CSV table of C-alpha atoms in Angstrom, one decimal:
chain,number,residue,atom,x,y,z
A,169,MET,CA,-54.1,14.9,-21.0
A,170,ASN,CA,-56.7,15.6,-24.1
A,171,THR,CA,-55.8,15.3,-27.5
A,172,ILE,CA,-55.8,19.0,-28.5
A,173,GLU,CA,-53.2,19.2,-25.8
A,174,GLU,CA,-51.3,16.6,-27.2
A,175,GLN,CA,-51.1,17.8,-30.7
A,176,LEU,CA,-50.0,21.3,-29.3
A,177,TRP,CA,-47.4,19.6,-27.1
A,178,ASN,CA,-46.1,17.6,-30.2
A,179,TYR,CA,-46.1,21.1,-32.4
A,180,ILE,CA,-44.4,23.1,-29.5
A,181,ASP,CA,-41.6,20.5,-29.3
A,182,GLY,CA,-41.4,19.8,-33.2
A,183,HIS,CA,-42.3,16.5,-33.2
A,184,CYS,CA,-45.6,16.7,-35.7
A,185,GLU,CA,-45.6,15.9,-39.2
A,186,PRO,CA,-46.0,18.8,-42.3
A,187,ALA,CA,-49.5,17.9,-42.4
A,188,GLU,CA,-50.3,17.9,-38.8
A,189,LYS,CA,-48.4,21.0,-38.3
A,190,LEU,CA,-50.0,23.0,-41.0
A,191,ALA,CA,-53.4,21.8,-39.5
A,192,ILE,CA,-52.7,22.9,-36.1
A,193,GLU,CA,-51.2,26.4,-37.6
A,194,THR,CA,-54.6,27.1,-39.2
A,195,GLN,CA,-56.5,26.0,-36.0
A,196,LEU,CA,-54.2,28.6,-34.1
A,197,ALA,CA,-55.3,31.2,-36.2
A,198,ILE,CA,-58.8,30.2,-36.2
A,199,ASP,CA,-60.1,29.2,-32.9
A,200,HIS,CA,-59.3,31.4,-30.0
A,201,GLN,CA,-59.7,28.8,-27.1
A,202,PHE,CA,-56.9,26.7,-29.1
A,203,TYR,CA,-54.6,29.8,-29.4
A,204,SER,CA,-55.2,30.4,-25.6
A,205,THR,CA,-54.0,26.9,-24.8
A,206,TYR,CA,-51.3,26.9,-26.9
A,207,GLN,CA,-50.1,29.8,-25.2
A,208,GLU,CA,-50.4,28.6,-21.7
A,209,LEU,CA,-48.3,25.3,-23.2
A,210,LEU,CA,-45.9,27.5,-24.5
A,211,ALA,CA,-45.5,29.1,-21.1
A,212,VAL,CA,-44.9,26.0,-19.5
A,213,HIS,CA,-42.5,25.1,-22.0
A,214,HIS,CA,-40.2,28.2,-21.5
A,215,GLU,CA,-40.4,27.7,-17.8
A,216,LEU,CA,-39.3,24.1,-18.1
A,217,ASN,CA,-36.4,25.2,-20.5
A,218,LYS,CA,-35.4,27.9,-17.8
A,219,LEU,CA,-34.5,25.3,-14.9
A,220,ASP,CA,-31.2,24.2,-14.3
A,221,PHE,CA,-31.0,20.5,-13.3
A,222,GLU,CA,-29.4,19.8,-10.4
A,223,GLU,CA,-26.1,17.8,-11.0
A,224,PRO,CA,-24.1,16.2,-8.0
A,225,SER,CA,-20.4,17.5,-7.2
A,226,MET,CA,-17.9,16.2,-9.0
A,227,SER,CA,-16.2,15.1,-5.7
A,228,PHE,CA,-19.5,13.1,-5.2
A,229,THR,CA,-19.8,11.5,-8.1
A,230,ARG,CA,-15.6,10.4,-7.8
A,231,ASN,CA,-16.3,9.0,-3.9
A,232,VAL,CA,-19.3,6.9,-5.6
A,233,MET,CA,-17.5,5.8,-8.4
A,234,GLU,CA,-14.2,4.7,-5.9
A,235,GLN,CA,-17.3,3.1,-3.7
A,236,VAL,CA,-18.3,1.1,-6.8
A,237,LYS,CA,-14.7,-0.1,-8.0
A,238,LEU,CA,-14.3,-1.5,-4.1
A,239,GLU,CA,-17.5,-3.5,-4.5
A,240,LEU,CA,-16.7,-6.9,-5.3
A,241,PRO,CA,-17.6,-8.1,-8.7
A,242,PRO,CA,-20.4,-10.7,-8.9
A,243,VAL,CA,-19.2,-14.3,-9.6
A,244,ALA,CA,-20.7,-16.3,-12.1
A,245,LEU,CA,-23.1,-18.8,-10.3
A,246,LYS,CA,-21.6,-22.6,-10.8
A,247,THR,CA,-23.4,-25.2,-10.0
A,248,LYS,CA,-21.7,-28.0,-7.7
A,249,VAL,CA,-23.3,-31.1,-7.1
A,250,ASP,CA,-22.8,-32.2,-3.5
A,251,ARG,CA,-21.2,-36.0,-3.4
A,252,ARG,CA,-23.9,-36.6,-0.6
A,253,ILE,CA,-26.7,-36.4,-3.1
A,254,VAL,CA,-25.2,-38.7,-5.5
A,255,TYR,CA,-24.2,-41.6,-2.7
A,256,ALA,CA,-28.1,-41.2,-1.2
A,257,PHE,CA,-29.6,-41.7,-4.8
A,258,ALA,CA,-26.9,-44.4,-5.2
A,259,THR,CA,-28.0,-46.1,-2.1
A,260,LEU,CA,-31.8,-45.9,-2.7
A,261,PHE,CA,-31.2,-48.1,-5.9
A,262,ILE,CA,-28.3,-50.3,-4.4
A,263,ILE,CA,-29.7,-51.6,-1.2
A,264,PRO,CA,-32.9,-52.8,-3.1
A,265,LEU,CA,-31.0,-54.7,-5.7
A,266,LEU,CA,-28.6,-56.2,-2.9
A,267,SER,CA,-31.5,-57.3,-0.7
A,268,ILE,CA,-33.2,-59.2,-3.7
A,269,PHE,CA,-29.7,-60.7,-4.6
A,270,ILE,CA,-29.0,-61.8,-1.3
A,271,TYR,CA,-32.6,-63.2,-1.0
A,272,ALA,CA,-32.0,-65.2,-3.9
A,273,ILE,CA,-28.6,-66.6,-2.9
A,274,ALA,CA,-30.8,-67.5,0.2
A,275,LYS,CA,-33.4,-69.1,-1.4
A,276,SER,CA,-31.6,-71.3,-3.8
A,277,ASP,CA,-30.5,-74.7,-3.5
A,278,LEU,CA,-26.5,-74.5,-2.6
A,279,SER,CA,-25.6,-78.3,-3.0
A,280,LEU,CA,-22.1,-78.4,-3.4
A,281,SER,CA,-20.6,-81.4,-5.3
A,282,SER,CA,-16.7,-82.4,-5.4
A,283,ASN,CA,-17.0,-81.8,-9.2
A,284,MET,CA,-17.9,-78.2,-9.5
A,285,PRO,CA,-19.8,-76.0,-7.1
A,286,LYS,CA,-23.5,-75.5,-8.2
A,287,ILE,CA,-25.8,-72.6,-7.5
A,288,ASN,CA,-29.2,-73.1,-8.3
A,289,PHE,CA,-31.2,-69.7,-9.2
A,290,ALA,CA,-34.3,-71.6,-10.1
A,291,PHE,CA,-36.9,-69.9,-8.3
A,292,ASP,CA,-40.6,-68.3,-9.1
A,293,VAL,CA,-40.2,-64.5,-9.9
A,294,HIS,CA,-43.7,-64.1,-10.4
A,295,LYS,CA,-44.1,-65.3,-6.8
A,296,LEU,CA,-41.7,-62.4,-5.7
A,297,ILE,CA,-42.6,-59.8,-7.9
A,298,THR,CA,-46.3,-59.1,-7.4
A,299,PRO,CA,-47.8,-55.7,-8.8
A,300,LEU,CA,-48.0,-55.0,-5.0
A,301,SER,CA,-44.7,-55.5,-4.4
A,302,VAL,CA,-43.6,-53.3,-7.0
A,303,GLN,CA,-46.1,-50.7,-6.3
A,304,LEU,CA,-44.6,-50.9,-2.6
A,305,PHE,CA,-41.1,-50.5,-3.9
A,306,ILE,CA,-41.9,-47.6,-5.8
A,307,ILE,CA,-43.9,-45.6,-3.4
A,308,VAL,CA,-41.1,-46.0,-0.6
A,309,ASP,CA,-38.5,-44.9,-3.4
A,310,VAL,CA,-40.9,-41.9,-4.1
A,311,VAL,CA,-41.3,-41.0,-0.4
A,312,LEU,CA,-37.4,-41.5,0.5
A,313,VAL,CA,-36.8,-39.1,-2.5
A,314,LEU,CA,-39.0,-36.5,-1.6
A,315,VAL,CA,-37.9,-36.7,2.2
A,316,TYR,CA,-34.4,-36.1,0.9
A,317,LEU,CA,-35.0,-33.5,-1.1
A,318,ASP,CA,-37.3,-31.4,1.2
A,319,GLY,CA,-34.2,-31.5,3.7
A,320,TYR,CA,-32.2,-30.4,0.9
A,321,LEU,CA,-34.2,-27.5,-0.2
A,322,ARG,CA,-34.4,-26.5,3.5
A,323,LYS,CA,-31.1,-26.7,3.9
A,324,GLY,CA,-30.5,-24.2,0.7
A,325,LYS,CA,-33.1,-22.1,2.0
A,326,THR,CA,-31.7,-21.4,5.3
A,327,ALA,CA,-28.0,-21.4,4.0
A,328,THR,CA,-29.5,-18.1,1.4
A,329,GLN,CA,-31.4,-16.7,4.3
A,330,LYS,CA,-28.2,-16.5,6.5
A,331,LYS,CA,-26.3,-15.3,3.5
A,332,GLY,CA,-28.7,-12.7,2.6
A,333,GLY,CA,-29.7,-11.4,5.8
């Protein structure tokens, strides 16, 4: 649509300002082409006003509304953390800690005397915890978390596919 048609439609619909309305009326009086375009658009406007928009019958509307009432209302999503996830993460961190503790006890000197039991925890930590061992520990933990997360997401994906389809 060009600007002349837009101006005329605004004039026909009554959506133009008084100054614009006056300019269009003077243009209609002067320009024959402008006036013929106005007459065509006015005829289309009258035809559109004559049309009766079809509405569905009341019984159809009532039936649709009854079907809507029968639908289950949407339930608010509540996130529930699976206990297996919590146990898996706890296991990922407890097992390495327990293994280090057991290794420390195994390497310590357990000389028992009659006075008081002595446990010697004096060992060189720097020999055990090297940058390489820390990096390996972190890499193994990250890989285990990614494997578990992949399985969990695949399980959720298949559950939503079964539910949706």
